[in-house]
PDB file of C-alpha atoms and ligand atoms in Angstrom:
ATOM      1  CA  UNK A   1     132.357  72.306 127.628  1.00 57.00           C
ATOM      2  CA  UNK A   2     132.062  74.968 130.266  1.00 65.00           C
ATOM      3  CA  UNK A   3     134.381  77.731 129.138  1.00 69.00           C
ATOM      4  CA  UNK A   4     132.682  80.708 130.711  1.00 73.00           C
ATOM      5  CA  UNK A   5     130.981  79.429 133.820  1.00 73.00           C
ATOM      6  CA  UNK A   6     127.370  78.476 134.374  1.00 87.00           C
ATOM      7  CA  UNK A   7     125.759  81.911 134.086  1.00 90.00           C
ATOM      8  CA  UNK A   8     127.133  82.648 130.644  1.00 90.00           C
ATOM      9  CA  UNK A   9     126.255  79.185 129.398  1.00 91.00           C
ATOM     10  CA  UNK A  10     122.749  79.507 130.744  1.00 92.00           C
ATOM     11  CA  UNK A  11     122.265  82.802 128.890  1.00 93.00           C
ATOM     12  CA  UNK A  12     123.608  81.291 125.663  1.00 93.00           C
ATOM     13  CA  UNK A  13     121.287  78.314 126.041  1.00 93.00           C
ATOM     14  CA  UNK A  14     118.239  80.522 126.592  1.00 93.00           C
ATOM     15  CA  UNK A  15     119.048  82.630 123.537  1.00 94.00           C
ATOM     16  CA  UNK A  16     119.665  79.551 121.415  1.00 93.00           C
ATOM     17  CA  UNK A  17     116.093  78.519 122.019  1.00 90.00           C
ATOM     18  CA  UNK A  18     114.812  81.585 120.136  1.00 90.00           C
ATOM     19  CA  UNK A  19     113.745  81.260 116.485  1.00 86.00           C
ATOM     20  CA  UNK A  20     116.467  82.039 113.972  1.00 88.00           C
ATOM     21  CA  UNK A  21     119.216  82.071 116.578  1.00 91.00           C
ATOM     22  CA  UNK A  22     121.909  79.446 116.088  1.00 91.00           C
ATOM     23  CA  UNK A  23     124.665  78.723 118.571  1.00 90.00           C
ATOM     24  CA  UNK A  24     127.040  81.291 117.058  1.00 93.00           C
ATOM     25  CA  UNK A  25     124.456  84.079 117.137  1.00 94.00           C
ATOM     26  CA  UNK A  26     123.493  83.078 120.654  1.00 94.00           C
ATOM     27  CA  UNK A  27     127.091  83.468 121.783  1.00 94.00           C
ATOM     28  CA  UNK A  28     127.435  86.781 120.006  1.00 94.00           C
ATOM     29  CA  UNK A  29     124.221  88.092 121.582  1.00 95.00           C
ATOM     30  CA  UNK A  30     125.181  86.817 125.018  1.00 94.00           C
ATOM     31  CA  UNK A  31     128.537  88.607 124.937  1.00 94.00           C
ATOM     32  CA  UNK A  32     126.910  91.718 123.557  1.00 96.00           C
ATOM     33  CA  UNK A  33     124.399  91.746 126.427  1.00 95.00           C
ATOM     34  CA  UNK A  34     127.083  91.122 129.019  1.00 94.00           C
ATOM     35  CA  UNK A  35     129.053  94.064 127.626  1.00 95.00           C
ATOM     36  CA  UNK A  36     126.137  96.501 127.900  1.00 96.00           C
ATOM     37  CA  UNK A  37     125.551  98.855 130.844  1.00 96.00           C
ATOM     38  CA  UNK A  38     123.328  97.183 133.404  1.00 95.00           C
ATOM     39  CA  UNK A  39     120.451  99.702 132.984  1.00 96.00           C
ATOM     40  CA  UNK A  40     120.324  98.999 129.262  1.00 96.00           C
ATOM     41  CA  UNK A  41     119.998  95.249 129.896  1.00 96.00           C
ATOM     42  CA  UNK A  42     117.324  96.008 132.488  1.00 96.00           C
ATOM     43  CA  UNK A  43     115.357  97.991 129.882  1.00 96.00           C
ATOM     44  CA  UNK A  44     115.555  95.160 127.344  1.00 95.00           C
ATOM     45  CA  UNK A  45     114.488  92.595 129.940  1.00 95.00           C
ATOM     46  CA  UNK A  46     111.631  94.814 131.136  1.00 95.00           C
ATOM     47  CA  UNK A  47     110.277  95.396 127.659  1.00 94.00           C
ATOM     48  CA  UNK A  48     110.247  91.633 127.098  1.00 93.00           C
ATOM     49  CA  UNK A  49     108.404  91.010 130.360  1.00 95.00           C
ATOM     50  CA  UNK A  50     105.934  93.880 129.843  1.00 92.00           C
ATOM     51  CA  UNK A  51     105.176  92.780 126.275  1.00 90.00           C
ATOM     52  CA  UNK A  52     104.622  89.196 127.382  1.00 91.00           C
ATOM     53  CA  UNK A  53     102.357  90.345 130.208  1.00 91.00           C
ATOM     54  CA  UNK A  54     100.239  92.880 128.354  1.00 90.00           C
ATOM     55  CA  UNK A  55     100.062  91.730 124.772  1.00 91.00           C
ATOM     56  CA  UNK A  56      97.049  89.661 123.819  1.00 93.00           C
ATOM     57  CA  UNK A  57      94.871  88.904 120.819  1.00 95.00           C
ATOM     58  CA  UNK A  58      92.685  91.692 119.435  1.00 96.00           C
ATOM     59  CA  UNK A  59      89.096  90.774 120.327  1.00 96.00           C
ATOM     60  CA  UNK A  60      88.056  91.342 116.712  1.00 96.00           C
ATOM     61  CA  UNK A  61      90.835  90.271 114.337  1.00 97.00           C
ATOM     62  CA  UNK A  62      93.063  88.208 116.671  1.00 97.00           C
ATOM     63  CA  UNK A  63      96.263  90.106 115.877  1.00 96.00           C
ATOM     64  CA  UNK A  64      98.573  90.964 118.758  1.00 94.00           C
ATOM     65  CA  UNK A  65      97.833  94.166 120.662  1.00 94.00           C
ATOM     66  CA  UNK A  66      98.058  95.591 124.154  1.00 91.00           C
ATOM     67  CA  UNK A  67      94.531  97.021 123.927  1.00 92.00           C
ATOM     68  CA  UNK A  68      91.134  95.346 123.741  1.00 94.00           C
ATOM     69  CA  UNK A  69      91.103  95.974 119.985  1.00 96.00           C
ATOM     70  CA  UNK A  70      94.062  96.676 117.718  1.00 96.00           C
ATOM     71  CA  UNK A  71      94.704 100.056 116.010  1.00 96.00           C
ATOM     72  CA  UNK A  72      93.333  98.790 112.664  1.00 97.00           C
ATOM     73  CA  UNK A  73      90.073  97.458 114.110  1.00 97.00           C
ATOM     74  CA  UNK A  74      89.542 100.557 116.228  1.00 97.00           C
ATOM     75  CA  UNK A  75      90.162 102.942 113.309  1.00 97.00           C
ATOM     76  CA  UNK A  76      86.737 104.234 112.148  1.00 96.00           C
ATOM     77  CA  UNK A  77      88.161 105.002 108.695  1.00 96.00           C
ATOM     78  CA  UNK A  78      88.833 101.334 107.923  1.00 97.00           C
ATOM     79  CA  UNK A  79      86.331  99.442 105.814  1.00 97.00           C
ATOM     80  CA  UNK A  80      84.994  96.757 108.150  1.00 96.00           C
ATOM     81  CA  UNK A  81      83.152  94.966 105.333  1.00 96.00           C
ATOM     82  CA  UNK A  82      86.385  93.781 103.700  1.00 97.00           C
ATOM     83  CA  UNK A  83      88.367  91.227 105.680  1.00 97.00           C
ATOM     84  CA  UNK A  84      91.812  90.085 104.598  1.00 97.00           C
ATOM     85  CA  UNK A  85      92.756  86.740 106.110  1.00 97.00           C
ATOM     86  CA  UNK A  86      96.468  86.338 106.893  1.00 95.00           C
ATOM     87  CA  UNK A  87      98.482  83.702 108.720  1.00 95.00           C
ATOM     88  CA  UNK A  88     100.476  85.827 111.159  1.00 93.00           C
ATOM     89  CA  UNK A  89     100.650  89.343 112.643  1.00 93.00           C
ATOM     90  CA  UNK A  90     103.836  89.781 110.584  1.00 91.00           C
ATOM     91  CA  UNK A  91     101.829  89.292 107.385  1.00 91.00           C
ATOM     92  CA  UNK A  92      99.394  91.938 108.603  1.00 93.00           C
ATOM     93  CA  UNK A  93     102.330  94.284 109.204  1.00 91.00           C
ATOM     94  CA  UNK A  94     103.610  93.617 105.668  1.00 88.00           C
ATOM     95  CA  UNK A  95     100.252  94.614 104.140  1.00 89.00           C
ATOM     96  CA  UNK A  96      99.986  97.646 106.384  1.00 91.00           C
ATOM     97  CA  UNK A  97     103.363  98.778 105.096  1.00 88.00           C
ATOM     98  CA  UNK A  98     101.924  99.041 101.583  1.00 86.00           C
ATOM     99  CA  UNK A  99      99.676 101.779 102.996  1.00 88.00           C
ATOM    100  CA  UNK A 100      97.107 100.982 100.302  1.00 88.00           C
ATOM    101  CA  UNK A 101      94.756  98.520 101.951  1.00 92.00           C
ATOM    102  CA  UNK A 102      91.721 100.108 103.593  1.00 94.00           C
ATOM    103  CA  UNK A 103      89.911  97.045 104.881  1.00 96.00           C
ATOM    104  CA  UNK A 104      90.489  95.102 108.073  1.00 97.00           C
ATOM    105  CA  UNK A 105      92.244  91.807 108.769  1.00 97.00           C
ATOM    106  CA  UNK A 106      91.790  88.441 110.358  1.00 97.00           C
ATOM    107  CA  UNK A 107      94.885  86.726 111.749  1.00 97.00           C
ATOM    108  CA  UNK A 108      94.734  82.920 111.825  1.00 97.00           C
ATOM    109  CA  UNK A 109      97.962  82.346 113.779  1.00 95.00           C
ATOM    110  CA  UNK A 110      99.003  79.508 111.542  1.00 94.00           C
ATOM    111  CA  UNK A 111      97.755  77.433 108.655  1.00 95.00           C
ATOM    112  CA  UNK A 112      96.134  74.043 108.289  1.00 95.00           C
ATOM    113  CA  UNK A 113      98.756  71.330 107.932  1.00 93.00           C
ATOM    114  CA  UNK A 114      97.619  67.718 107.968  1.00 88.00           C
ATOM    115  CA  UNK A 115     101.274  66.716 107.922  1.00 88.00           C
ATOM    116  CA  UNK A 116     102.037  68.571 111.142  1.00 88.00           C
ATOM    117  CA  UNK A 117      98.708  67.601 112.638  1.00 91.00           C
ATOM    118  CA  UNK A 118      97.397  71.191 112.579  1.00 92.00           C
ATOM    119  CA  UNK A 119      93.681  71.135 111.885  1.00 93.00           C
ATOM    120  CA  UNK A 120      91.074  73.876 111.366  1.00 93.00           C
ATOM    121  CA  UNK A 121      90.333  74.032 115.089  1.00 94.00           C
ATOM    122  CA  UNK A 122      94.010  74.760 115.880  1.00 94.00           C
ATOM    123  CA  UNK A 123      93.948  78.124 114.116  1.00 96.00           C
ATOM    124  CA  UNK A 124      91.654  81.138 114.628  1.00 96.00           C
ATOM    125  CA  UNK A 125      89.013  80.072 112.125  1.00 95.00           C
ATOM    126  CA  UNK A 126      86.045  79.937 114.461  1.00 94.00           C
ATOM    127  CA  UNK A 127      86.553  83.628 115.196  1.00 95.00           C
ATOM    128  CA  UNK A 128      86.512  84.373 111.460  1.00 96.00           C
ATOM    129  CA  UNK A 129      83.242  82.501 110.970  1.00 94.00           C
ATOM    130  CA  UNK A 130      81.684  84.509 113.794  1.00 94.00           C
ATOM    131  CA  UNK A 131      82.747  87.734 112.098  1.00 95.00           C
ATOM    132  CA  UNK A 132      81.020  86.689 108.875  1.00 94.00           C
ATOM    133  CA  UNK A 133      77.687  87.034 110.628  1.00 92.00           C
ATOM    134  CA  UNK A 134      78.228  90.790 110.576  1.00 90.00           C
ATOM    135  CA  UNK A 135      78.116  93.088 107.551  1.00 93.00           C
ATOM    136  CA  UNK A 136      80.884  91.551 105.443  1.00 96.00           C
ATOM    137  CA  UNK A 137      81.070  91.986 101.671  1.00 96.00           C
ATOM    138  CA  UNK A 138      84.386  90.368 100.807  1.00 96.00           C
ATOM    139  CA  UNK A 139      86.882  87.961 102.323  1.00 97.00           C
ATOM    140  CA  UNK A 140      90.329  88.250 100.743  1.00 96.00           C
ATOM    141  CA  UNK A 141      92.440  85.178 101.437  1.00 95.00           C
ATOM    142  CA  UNK A 142      96.081  86.185 101.750  1.00 93.00           C
ATOM    143  CA  UNK A 143      97.560  83.068 103.276  1.00 92.00           C
ATOM    144  CA  UNK A 144     101.035  82.113 102.033  1.00 88.00           C
ATOM    145  CA  UNK A 145     101.420  80.244  98.764  1.00 83.00           C
ATOM    146  CA  UNK A 146     102.913  77.236 100.552  1.00 85.00           C
ATOM    147  CA  UNK A 147     101.064  73.920 100.591  1.00 87.00           C
ATOM    148  CA  UNK A 148      99.664  74.786 104.035  1.00 91.00           C
ATOM    149  CA  UNK A 149      98.631  78.266 102.889  1.00 91.00           C
ATOM    150  CA  UNK A 150      96.837  76.846  99.831  1.00 90.00           C
ATOM    151  CA  UNK A 151      95.113  74.144 101.889  1.00 92.00           C
ATOM    152  CA  UNK A 152      93.913  76.810 104.297  1.00 95.00           C
ATOM    153  CA  UNK A 153      92.732  79.057 101.450  1.00 94.00           C
ATOM    154  CA  UNK A 154      90.716  76.201  99.965  1.00 93.00           C
ATOM    155  CA  UNK A 155      89.199  75.362 103.329  1.00 95.00           C
ATOM    156  CA  UNK A 156      88.182  78.969 104.003  1.00 96.00           C
ATOM    157  CA  UNK A 157      86.711  79.466 100.551  1.00 94.00           C
ATOM    158  CA  UNK A 158      84.515  76.382 101.050  1.00 94.00           C
ATOM    159  CA  UNK A 159      83.347  77.776 104.370  1.00 92.00           C
ATOM    160  CA  UNK A 160      82.623  81.272 103.117  1.00 93.00           C
ATOM    161  CA  UNK A 161      81.031  80.551  99.743  1.00 91.00           C
ATOM    162  CA  UNK A 162      77.697  79.220 101.037  1.00 92.00           C
ATOM    163  CA  UNK A 163      77.193  82.494 102.919  1.00 92.00           C
ATOM    164  CA  UNK A 164      77.069  84.410  99.618  1.00 93.00           C
ATOM    165  CA  UNK A 165      79.961  86.647 100.687  1.00 95.00           C
ATOM    166  CA  UNK A 166      82.510  87.269  97.928  1.00 95.00           C
ATOM    167  CA  UNK A 167      85.729  85.268  98.425  1.00 95.00           C
ATOM    168  CA  UNK A 168      88.956  86.136  96.649  1.00 94.00           C
ATOM    169  CA  UNK A 169      92.561  84.968  96.707  1.00 92.00           C
ATOM    170  CA  UNK A 170      95.548  87.283  96.310  1.00 88.00           C
ATOM    171  CA  UNK A 171      97.112  86.957  92.882  1.00 80.00           C
ATOM    172  CA  UNK A 172     100.277  85.269  91.830  1.00 63.00           C
ATOM    173  CA  UNK A 173     103.252  87.556  91.862  1.00 51.00           C
ATOM    174  CA  UNK A 174     103.784  86.254  95.329  1.00 56.00           C
ATOM    175  CA  UNK A 175     106.361  83.526  94.687  1.00 56.00           C
ATOM    176  CA  UNK A 176     105.388  79.944  95.469  1.00 46.00           C
ATOM    177  CA  UNK A 177     106.404  79.024  98.973  1.00 49.00           C
ATOM    178  CA  UNK A 178     107.105  82.693  99.556  1.00 55.00           C
ATOM    179  CA  UNK A 179     106.799  84.085 103.013  1.00 62.00           C
ATOM    180  CA  UNK A 180     104.687  87.241 102.728  1.00 62.00           C
ATOM    181  CA  UNK A 181     106.889  89.021 105.202  1.00 62.00           C
ATOM    182  CA  UNK A 182     109.855  89.080 102.839  1.00 64.00           C
ATOM    183  CA  UNK A 183     108.058  90.326  99.769  1.00 68.00           C
ATOM    184  CA  UNK A 184     108.363  93.989  98.883  1.00 74.00           C
ATOM    185  CA  UNK A 185     105.409  96.339  99.190  1.00 74.00           C
ATOM    186  CA  UNK A 186     104.867  96.863  95.470  1.00 73.00           C
ATOM    187  CA  UNK A 187     104.605  93.123  94.819  1.00 77.00           C
ATOM    188  CA  UNK A 188     102.242  92.740  97.744  1.00 78.00           C
ATOM    189  CA  UNK A 189     100.051  95.558  96.534  1.00 78.00           C
ATOM    190  CA  UNK A 190      99.939  94.118  93.016  1.00 77.00           C
ATOM    191  CA  UNK A 191      98.998  90.720  94.437  1.00 79.00           C
ATOM    192  CA  UNK A 192      96.164  92.369  96.327  1.00 83.00           C
ATOM    193  CA  UNK A 193      94.966  94.423  93.350  1.00 79.00           C
ATOM    194  CA  UNK A 194      95.086  91.404  91.049  1.00 76.00           C
ATOM    195  CA  UNK A 195      93.185  89.129  93.410  1.00 85.00           C
ATOM    196  CA  UNK A 196      90.872  86.629  91.774  1.00 81.00           C
ATOM    197  CA  UNK A 197      87.425  85.639  92.911  1.00 85.00           C
ATOM    198  CA  UNK A 198      87.168  82.002  94.004  1.00 84.00           C
TER     199      UNK A 198
HETATM  200 ZN1  LIG B   1      92.094  93.915 115.371  1.00 73.56          ZN
END
């Protein structure tokens, strides 16, 4: 049904393709955008294009950044010998919000899922292994407590253990199947503090 003409429909369709946006939200967003002053829409569009163009993976931890290395990796005050492994840049942001973690991170960009056909080589594991050749004392596995997160944690611990580097897993307190992003800072910090050695 073409109620608004091709341009409006096209915009709605594009927005509908974004994660978490259903058809109702897409319509709402489309009408909101159309109602904004043109310069404002231009600014939004530009920031999307600029971010897409300039944002890449940090050469050390693989999180998203617009520099060669991200702010955490380039901060001399951070303890480079402790690496927390997370699934996504959003998980990294959640731990940073606690303000209590002084180590660095490694972002996998996913988790191993035999069911979805995602294997170890489909996530940023090789980069983690390379980092272990440096001066690393502990690897804290903070993947989600979903089946995929647990599978990934197991896989990493098997890889790291032979190197003699300490491997730990964040404690329970993080609900099963819980997405780290939605857990409050106190719970996250407790999970980190109560981590158990594998
Ligand atoms: Zn980094």
